[in-house]
CSV table of C-alpha atoms in Angstrom, one decimal:
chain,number,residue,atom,x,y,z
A,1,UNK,CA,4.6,-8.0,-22.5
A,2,UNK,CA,2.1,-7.7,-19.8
A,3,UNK,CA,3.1,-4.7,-17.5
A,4,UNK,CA,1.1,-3.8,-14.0
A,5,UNK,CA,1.8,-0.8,-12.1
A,6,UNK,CA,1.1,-0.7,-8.4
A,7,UNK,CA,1.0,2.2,-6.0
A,8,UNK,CA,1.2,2.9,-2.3
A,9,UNK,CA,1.8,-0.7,-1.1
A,10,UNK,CA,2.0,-1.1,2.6
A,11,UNK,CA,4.3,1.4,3.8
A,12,UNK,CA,5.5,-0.9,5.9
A,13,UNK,CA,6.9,-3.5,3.0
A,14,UNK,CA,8.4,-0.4,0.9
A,15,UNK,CA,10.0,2.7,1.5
A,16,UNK,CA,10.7,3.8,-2.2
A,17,UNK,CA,9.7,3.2,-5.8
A,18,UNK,CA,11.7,0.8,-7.6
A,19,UNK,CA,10.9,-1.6,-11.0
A,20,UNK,CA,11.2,-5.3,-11.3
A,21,UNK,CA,11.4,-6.9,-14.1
A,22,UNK,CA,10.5,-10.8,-13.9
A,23,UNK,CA,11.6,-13.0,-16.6
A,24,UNK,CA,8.9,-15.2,-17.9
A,25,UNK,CA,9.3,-19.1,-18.9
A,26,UNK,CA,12.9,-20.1,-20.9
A,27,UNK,CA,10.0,-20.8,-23.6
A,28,UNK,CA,9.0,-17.5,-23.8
A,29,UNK,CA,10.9,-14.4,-24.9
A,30,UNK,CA,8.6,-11.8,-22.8
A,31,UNK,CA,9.1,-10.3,-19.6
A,32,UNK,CA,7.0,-9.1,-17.0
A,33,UNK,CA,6.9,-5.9,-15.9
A,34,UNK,CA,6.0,-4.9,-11.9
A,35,UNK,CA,6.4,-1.3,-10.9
A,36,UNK,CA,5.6,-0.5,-7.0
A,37,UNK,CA,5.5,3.4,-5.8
A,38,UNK,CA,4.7,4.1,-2.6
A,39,UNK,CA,1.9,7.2,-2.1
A,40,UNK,CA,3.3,10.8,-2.1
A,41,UNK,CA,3.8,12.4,1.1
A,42,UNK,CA,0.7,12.9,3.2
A,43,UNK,CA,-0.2,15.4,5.9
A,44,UNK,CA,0.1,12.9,8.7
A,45,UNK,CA,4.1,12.0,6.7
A,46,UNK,CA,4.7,15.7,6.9
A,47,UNK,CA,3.6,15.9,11.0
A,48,UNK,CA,5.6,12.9,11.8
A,49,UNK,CA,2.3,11.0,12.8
A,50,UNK,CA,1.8,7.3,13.0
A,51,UNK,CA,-0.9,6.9,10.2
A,52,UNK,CA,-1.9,3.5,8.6
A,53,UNK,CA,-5.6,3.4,7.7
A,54,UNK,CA,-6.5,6.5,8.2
A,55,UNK,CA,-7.6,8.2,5.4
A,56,UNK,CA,-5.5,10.9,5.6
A,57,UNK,CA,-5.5,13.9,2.1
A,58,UNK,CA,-1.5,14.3,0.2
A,59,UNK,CA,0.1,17.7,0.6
A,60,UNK,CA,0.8,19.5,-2.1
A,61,UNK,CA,4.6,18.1,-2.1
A,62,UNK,CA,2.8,14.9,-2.4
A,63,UNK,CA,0.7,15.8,-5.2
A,64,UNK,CA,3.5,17.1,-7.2
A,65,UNK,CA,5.8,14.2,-6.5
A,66,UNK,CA,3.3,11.7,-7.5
A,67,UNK,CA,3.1,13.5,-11.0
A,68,UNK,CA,6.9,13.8,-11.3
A,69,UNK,CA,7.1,10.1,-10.7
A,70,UNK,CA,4.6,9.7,-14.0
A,71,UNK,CA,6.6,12.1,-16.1
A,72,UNK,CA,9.7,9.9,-14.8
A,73,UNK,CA,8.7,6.7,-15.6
A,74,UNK,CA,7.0,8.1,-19.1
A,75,UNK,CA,10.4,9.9,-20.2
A,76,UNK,CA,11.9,6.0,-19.1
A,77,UNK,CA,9.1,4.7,-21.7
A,78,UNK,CA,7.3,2.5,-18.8
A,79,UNK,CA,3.8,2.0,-19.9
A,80,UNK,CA,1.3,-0.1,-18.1
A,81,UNK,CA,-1.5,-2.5,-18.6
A,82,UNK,CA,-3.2,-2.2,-15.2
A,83,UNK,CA,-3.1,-0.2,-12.3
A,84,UNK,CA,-3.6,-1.3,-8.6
A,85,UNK,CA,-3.5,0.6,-5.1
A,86,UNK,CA,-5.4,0.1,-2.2
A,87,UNK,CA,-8.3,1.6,-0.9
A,88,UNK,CA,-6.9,4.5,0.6
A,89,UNK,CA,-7.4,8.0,-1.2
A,90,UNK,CA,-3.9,9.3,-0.6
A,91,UNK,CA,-3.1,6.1,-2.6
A,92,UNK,CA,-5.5,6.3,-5.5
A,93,UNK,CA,-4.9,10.2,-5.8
A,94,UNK,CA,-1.3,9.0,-5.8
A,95,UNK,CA,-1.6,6.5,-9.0
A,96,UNK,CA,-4.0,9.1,-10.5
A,97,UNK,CA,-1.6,11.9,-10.6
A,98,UNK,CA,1.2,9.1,-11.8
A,99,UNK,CA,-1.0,8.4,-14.6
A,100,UNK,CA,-1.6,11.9,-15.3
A,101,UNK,CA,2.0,12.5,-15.5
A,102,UNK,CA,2.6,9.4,-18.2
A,103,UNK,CA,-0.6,11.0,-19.9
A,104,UNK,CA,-1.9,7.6,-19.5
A,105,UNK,CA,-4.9,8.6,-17.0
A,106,UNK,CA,-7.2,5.6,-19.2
A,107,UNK,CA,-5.1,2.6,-17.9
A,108,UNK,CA,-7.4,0.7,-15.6
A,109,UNK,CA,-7.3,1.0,-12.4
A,110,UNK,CA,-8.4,-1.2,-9.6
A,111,UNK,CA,-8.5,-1.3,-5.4
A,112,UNK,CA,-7.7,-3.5,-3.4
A,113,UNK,CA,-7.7,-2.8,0.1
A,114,UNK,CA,-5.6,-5.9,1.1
A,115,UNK,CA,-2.6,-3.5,-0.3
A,116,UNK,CA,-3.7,-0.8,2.7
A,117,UNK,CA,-0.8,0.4,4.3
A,118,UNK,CA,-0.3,-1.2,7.6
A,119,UNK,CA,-3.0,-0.8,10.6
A,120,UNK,CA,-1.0,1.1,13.6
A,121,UNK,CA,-4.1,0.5,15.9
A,122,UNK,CA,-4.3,2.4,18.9
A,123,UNK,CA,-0.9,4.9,18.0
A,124,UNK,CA,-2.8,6.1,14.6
A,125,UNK,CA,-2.9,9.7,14.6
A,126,UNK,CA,-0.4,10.0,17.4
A,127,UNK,CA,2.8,12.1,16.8
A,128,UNK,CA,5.7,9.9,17.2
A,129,UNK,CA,7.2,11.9,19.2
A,130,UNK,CA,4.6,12.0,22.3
A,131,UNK,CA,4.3,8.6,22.0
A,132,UNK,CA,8.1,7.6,22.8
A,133,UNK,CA,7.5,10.3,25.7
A,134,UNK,CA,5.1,8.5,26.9
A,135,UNK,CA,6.3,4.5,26.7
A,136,UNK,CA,10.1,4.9,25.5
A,137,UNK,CA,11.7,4.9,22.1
A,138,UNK,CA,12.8,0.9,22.5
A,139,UNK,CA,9.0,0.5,22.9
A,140,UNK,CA,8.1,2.3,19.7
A,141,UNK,CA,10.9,0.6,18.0
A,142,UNK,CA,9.7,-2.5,18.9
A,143,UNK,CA,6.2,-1.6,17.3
A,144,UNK,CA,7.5,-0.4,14.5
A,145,UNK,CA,10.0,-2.7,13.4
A,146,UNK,CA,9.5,-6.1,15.4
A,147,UNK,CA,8.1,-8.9,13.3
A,148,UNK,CA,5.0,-10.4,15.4
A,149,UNK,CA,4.8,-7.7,17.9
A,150,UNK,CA,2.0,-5.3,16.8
A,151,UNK,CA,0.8,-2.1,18.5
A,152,UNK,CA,-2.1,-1.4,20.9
A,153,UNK,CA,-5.2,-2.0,19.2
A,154,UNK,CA,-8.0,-0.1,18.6
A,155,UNK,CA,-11.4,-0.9,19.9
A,156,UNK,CA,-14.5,-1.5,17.4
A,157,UNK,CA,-16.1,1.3,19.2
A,158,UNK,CA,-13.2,4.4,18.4
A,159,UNK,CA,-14.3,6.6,16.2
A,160,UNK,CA,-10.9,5.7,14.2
A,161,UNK,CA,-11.6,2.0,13.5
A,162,UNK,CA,-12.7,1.2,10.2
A,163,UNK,CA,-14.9,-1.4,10.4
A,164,UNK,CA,-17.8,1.2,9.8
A,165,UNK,CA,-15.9,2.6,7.2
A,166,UNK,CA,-18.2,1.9,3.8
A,167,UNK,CA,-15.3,1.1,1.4
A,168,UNK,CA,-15.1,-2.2,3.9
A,169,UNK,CA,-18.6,-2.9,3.8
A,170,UNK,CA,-18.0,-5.9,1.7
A,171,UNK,CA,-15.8,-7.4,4.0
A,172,UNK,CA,-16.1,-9.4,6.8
A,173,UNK,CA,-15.5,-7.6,10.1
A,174,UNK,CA,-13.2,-10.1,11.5
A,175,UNK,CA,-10.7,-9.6,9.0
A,176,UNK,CA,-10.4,-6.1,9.5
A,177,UNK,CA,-7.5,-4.9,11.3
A,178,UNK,CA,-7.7,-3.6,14.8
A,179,UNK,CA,-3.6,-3.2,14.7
A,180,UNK,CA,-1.0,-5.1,13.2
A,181,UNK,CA,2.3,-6.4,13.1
A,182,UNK,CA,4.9,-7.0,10.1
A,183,UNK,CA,3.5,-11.1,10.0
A,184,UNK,CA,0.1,-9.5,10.3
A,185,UNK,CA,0.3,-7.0,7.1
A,186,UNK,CA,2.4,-10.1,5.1
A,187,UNK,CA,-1.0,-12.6,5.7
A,188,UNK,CA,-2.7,-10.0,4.6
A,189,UNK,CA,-1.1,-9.3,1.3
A,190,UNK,CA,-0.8,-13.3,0.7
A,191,UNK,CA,-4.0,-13.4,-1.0
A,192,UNK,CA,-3.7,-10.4,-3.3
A,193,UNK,CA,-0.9,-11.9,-4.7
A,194,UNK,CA,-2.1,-15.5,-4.9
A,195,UNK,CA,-5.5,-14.3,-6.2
A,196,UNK,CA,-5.4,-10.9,-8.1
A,197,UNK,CA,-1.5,-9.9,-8.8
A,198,UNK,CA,0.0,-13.4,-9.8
A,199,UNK,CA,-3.1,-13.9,-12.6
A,200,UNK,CA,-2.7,-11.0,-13.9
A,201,UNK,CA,1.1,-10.9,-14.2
A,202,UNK,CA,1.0,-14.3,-15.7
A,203,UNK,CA,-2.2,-16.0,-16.2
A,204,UNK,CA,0.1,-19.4,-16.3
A,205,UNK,CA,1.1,-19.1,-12.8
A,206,UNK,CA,-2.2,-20.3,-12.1
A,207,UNK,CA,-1.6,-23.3,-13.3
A,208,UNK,CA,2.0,-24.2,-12.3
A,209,UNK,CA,2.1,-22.6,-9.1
């Protein structure tokens, strides 16, 4: 039974930790395994600020959360044979403590930061509050839970963009978010599932998808 854990998926997709279990060919009398838990509550959750790839530190409600989530899941008898999160610390420290609570801290774990929470662009680090002051609520609402309608977004230059940020390095800067909508964060994820979460759920799907 091949069994991946992931944590701290974009925010946006999922608002709670939950466990699919995907049966595998008619042939075969395995299943697969996909457990997604989103990051414990972070210092920007707590102020009620807009916060997507800002690397923003989990509160100590977060921390402990994350490890109760582990013990949960261990005292369930979930075990894992990979771990992935994004590239975000609040996400890794997330998946760490997790682990820590299953006392199963040597599962690999691997980043991706095509599982980043969603890029708020120009409203990161703005209290929600202030900002439906200043434009409206509908307005917000509309950036928050539109489908192709993403916030302002932030310019190269602001000292809150991450395209100098060295975890992205690698990438190419054009593929880096400057905001983004619901459509924008799914493109996004398309590949990690095509290329890195589908293989390793089921190295077959390769093949027959």
């Amino acid at each position: 039974m091949k069994r991946l854990f992931l944590t701290a998926v974009t925010a946006s997709l999922l608002s709670s930790a939950f466990l699919i279990s995907v049966p595998a060919a008619q042939a075969e009398e395995a299943t697969y395994k996909l457990v997604l838990l989103r990051h414990g509550e972070s210092q920007w959750n707590l102020e009620k600020r807009f916060t997507g790839w800002s690397d923003i530190d989990l509160t100590d409600k977060g921390r402990a959360g994350a490890v109760k989530a582990g013990e949960i899941m261990k005292g369930a008898g979930v075990n894992f044979d990979e771990v992935h999160t994004s590239k975000l610390n609040r996400a890794i420290e997330t998946a760490q403590l997790a682990q820590k609570g299953m006392s199963a801290q040597w599962v690999p774990l691997q980043k991706y930061w095509r599982l980043n929470e969603r890029c708020y662009g120009d409203l990161e680090g703005k209290k929600r509050e202030d900002v439906a002051k200043e434009v409206g609520d509908d307005q917000v609402k509309i950036w928050r839970r539109s489908f192709d309608v993403p916030p302002p977004p932030l310019a190269v230059t602001d000292a809150r963009s991450p395209v100098k940020d060295p975890r992205y390095a690698d990438l190419d800067p054009r593929v880096i978010p400057a905001s983004e909508s619901l459509k924008d964060v799914i493109a996004r994820v398309g590949p990690y599932w095509t290329d890195q979460l589908r293989p390793a759920i089921k190295p077959e799907f390769g093949r027959i998808w």
